[in-house]
CSV table of C-alpha atoms in Angstrom, one decimal:
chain,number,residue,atom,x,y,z
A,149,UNK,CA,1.2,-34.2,33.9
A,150,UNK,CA,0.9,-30.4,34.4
A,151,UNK,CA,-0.7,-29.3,37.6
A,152,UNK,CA,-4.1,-27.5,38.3
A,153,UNK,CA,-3.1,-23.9,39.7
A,154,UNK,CA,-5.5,-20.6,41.4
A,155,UNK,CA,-4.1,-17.2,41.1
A,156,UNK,CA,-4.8,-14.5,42.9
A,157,UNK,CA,-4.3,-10.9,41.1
A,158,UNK,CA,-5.8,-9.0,43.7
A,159,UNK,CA,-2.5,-7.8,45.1
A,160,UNK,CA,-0.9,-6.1,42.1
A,161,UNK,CA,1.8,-9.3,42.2
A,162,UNK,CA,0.3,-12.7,41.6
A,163,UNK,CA,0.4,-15.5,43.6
A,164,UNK,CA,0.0,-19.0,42.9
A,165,UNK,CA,-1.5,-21.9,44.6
A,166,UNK,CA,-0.7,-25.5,43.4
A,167,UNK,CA,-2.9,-28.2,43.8
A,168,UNK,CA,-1.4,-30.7,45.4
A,169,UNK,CA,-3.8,-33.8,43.3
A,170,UNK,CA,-5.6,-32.4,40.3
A,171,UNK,CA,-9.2,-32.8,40.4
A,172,UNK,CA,-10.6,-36.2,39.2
A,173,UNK,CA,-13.8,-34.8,37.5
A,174,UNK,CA,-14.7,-31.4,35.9
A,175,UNK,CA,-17.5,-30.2,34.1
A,176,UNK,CA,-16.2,-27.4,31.9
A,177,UNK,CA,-17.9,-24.1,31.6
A,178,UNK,CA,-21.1,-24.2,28.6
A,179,UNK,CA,-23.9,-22.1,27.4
A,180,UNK,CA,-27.1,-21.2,29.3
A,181,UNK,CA,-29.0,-18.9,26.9
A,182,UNK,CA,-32.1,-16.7,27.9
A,183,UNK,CA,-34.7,-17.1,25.6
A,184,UNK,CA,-38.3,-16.5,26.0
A,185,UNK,CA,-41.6,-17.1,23.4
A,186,UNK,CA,-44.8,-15.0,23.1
A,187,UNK,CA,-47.7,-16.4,21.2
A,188,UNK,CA,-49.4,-14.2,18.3
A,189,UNK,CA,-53.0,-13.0,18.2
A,190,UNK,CA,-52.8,-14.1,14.6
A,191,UNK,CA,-54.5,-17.0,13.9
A,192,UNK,CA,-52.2,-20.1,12.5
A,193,UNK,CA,-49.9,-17.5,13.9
A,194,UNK,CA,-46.2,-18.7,14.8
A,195,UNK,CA,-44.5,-18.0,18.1
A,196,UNK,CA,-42.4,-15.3,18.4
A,197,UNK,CA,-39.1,-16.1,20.3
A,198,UNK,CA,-37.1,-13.7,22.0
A,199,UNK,CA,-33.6,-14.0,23.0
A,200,UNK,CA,-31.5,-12.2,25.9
A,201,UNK,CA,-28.2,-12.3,27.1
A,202,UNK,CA,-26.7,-15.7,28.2
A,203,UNK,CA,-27.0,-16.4,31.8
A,204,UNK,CA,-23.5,-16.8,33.9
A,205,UNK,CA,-22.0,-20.2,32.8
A,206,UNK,CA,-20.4,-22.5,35.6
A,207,UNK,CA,-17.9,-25.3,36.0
A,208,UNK,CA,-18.0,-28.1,38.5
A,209,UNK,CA,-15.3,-29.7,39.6
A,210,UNK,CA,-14.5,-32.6,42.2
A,211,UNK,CA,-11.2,-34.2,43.8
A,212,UNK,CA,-9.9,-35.3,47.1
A,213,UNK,CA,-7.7,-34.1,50.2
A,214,UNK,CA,-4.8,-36.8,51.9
A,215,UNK,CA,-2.8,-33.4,53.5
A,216,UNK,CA,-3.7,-31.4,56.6
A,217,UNK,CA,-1.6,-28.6,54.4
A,218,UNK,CA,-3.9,-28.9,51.1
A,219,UNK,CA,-7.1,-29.5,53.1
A,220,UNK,CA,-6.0,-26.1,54.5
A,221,UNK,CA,-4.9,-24.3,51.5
A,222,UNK,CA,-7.6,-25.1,49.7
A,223,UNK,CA,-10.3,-24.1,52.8
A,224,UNK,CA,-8.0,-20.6,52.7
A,225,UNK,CA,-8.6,-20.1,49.1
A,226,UNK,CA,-12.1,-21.5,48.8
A,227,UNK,CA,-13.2,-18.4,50.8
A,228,UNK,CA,-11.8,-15.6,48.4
A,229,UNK,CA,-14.7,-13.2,47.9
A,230,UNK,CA,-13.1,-12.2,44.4
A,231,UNK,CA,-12.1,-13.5,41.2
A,232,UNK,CA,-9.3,-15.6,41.2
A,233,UNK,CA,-8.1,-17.5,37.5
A,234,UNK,CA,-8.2,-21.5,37.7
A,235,UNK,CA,-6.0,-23.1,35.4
A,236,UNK,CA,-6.6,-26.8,34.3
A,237,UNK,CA,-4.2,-29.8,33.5
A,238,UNK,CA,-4.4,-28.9,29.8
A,239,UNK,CA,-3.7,-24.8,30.0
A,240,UNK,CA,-7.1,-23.8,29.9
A,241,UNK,CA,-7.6,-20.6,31.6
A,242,UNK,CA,-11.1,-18.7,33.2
A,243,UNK,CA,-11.2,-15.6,35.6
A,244,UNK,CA,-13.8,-17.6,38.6
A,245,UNK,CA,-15.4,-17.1,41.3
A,246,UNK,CA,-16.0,-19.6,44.2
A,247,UNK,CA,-19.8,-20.1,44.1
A,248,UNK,CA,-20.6,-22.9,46.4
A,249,UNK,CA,-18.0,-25.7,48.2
A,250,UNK,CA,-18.7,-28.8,49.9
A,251,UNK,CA,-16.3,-31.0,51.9
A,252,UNK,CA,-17.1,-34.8,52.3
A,253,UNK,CA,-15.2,-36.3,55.0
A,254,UNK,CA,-14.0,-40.3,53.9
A,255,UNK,CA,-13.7,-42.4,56.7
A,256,UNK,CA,-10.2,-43.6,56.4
A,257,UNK,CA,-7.1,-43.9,58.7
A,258,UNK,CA,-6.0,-40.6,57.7
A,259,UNK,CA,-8.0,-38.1,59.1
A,260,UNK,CA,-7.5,-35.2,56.9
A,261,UNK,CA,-8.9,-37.6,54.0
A,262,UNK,CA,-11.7,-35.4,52.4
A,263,UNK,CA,-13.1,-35.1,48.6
A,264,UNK,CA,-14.7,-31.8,47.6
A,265,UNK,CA,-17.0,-30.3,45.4
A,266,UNK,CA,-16.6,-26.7,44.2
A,267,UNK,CA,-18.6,-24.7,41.8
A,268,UNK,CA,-17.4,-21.6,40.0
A,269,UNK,CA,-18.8,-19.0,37.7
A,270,UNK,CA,-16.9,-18.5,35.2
A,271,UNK,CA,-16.5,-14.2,34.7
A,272,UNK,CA,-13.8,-14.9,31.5
């Protein structure tokens, strides 16, 4: 099974991070349109819809931690202020940016035993 990677471009050479365990869930980018009605003066008169452009889509996805090293690649990485492209299991590609991140610590043996939550938006 192919790995989940991040690449930073920023540098002019890429460089790749490999996720150590591929996410276990993912909601993949969809479609949030803007669209807005304004009732007619005429009467029996029919709405009239306007549409704008689409709102920023976003992906969701969740996994977990059992490294000290991937807990603290992925906390490194998590705070990159610029796009960065995520690449799934499948070879699906999106330029991203890291929109919100939650760690949830599981109370295990191993300490460094996290799961995560990340939301992107997804630029391309």
């Amino acid at each position: 099974m192919a790995q989940w990677t991040l690449t930073d471009n920023s540098s002019g050479s890429p460089v790749v991070m490999t996720f150590d365990i591929n996410p276990v869930g993912f909601d993949p980018p969809g479609r949030i349109s803007t669209i807005s009605t304004q009732a007619t003066t005429a009467p029996n008169g029919q709405p009239v819809m306007f549409q704008g452009h689409d709102k920023l889509p976003t992906a969701t996805f969740t996994g977990a931690v059992i490294t000290q090293s991937f807990f603290d690649t992925l906390n490194t990485w998590k705070d990159k202020g610029y796009p960065l492209v995520l690449t799934d299991d499948v070879g699906q590609t999106w330029t991203v940016l890291f929109s919100s991140w939650k760690w949830t610590r599981v109370k295990r043996r191993n300490v460094w035993r996290h799961d995560y939550t990340a939301e992107v938006y997804i630029l391309s």
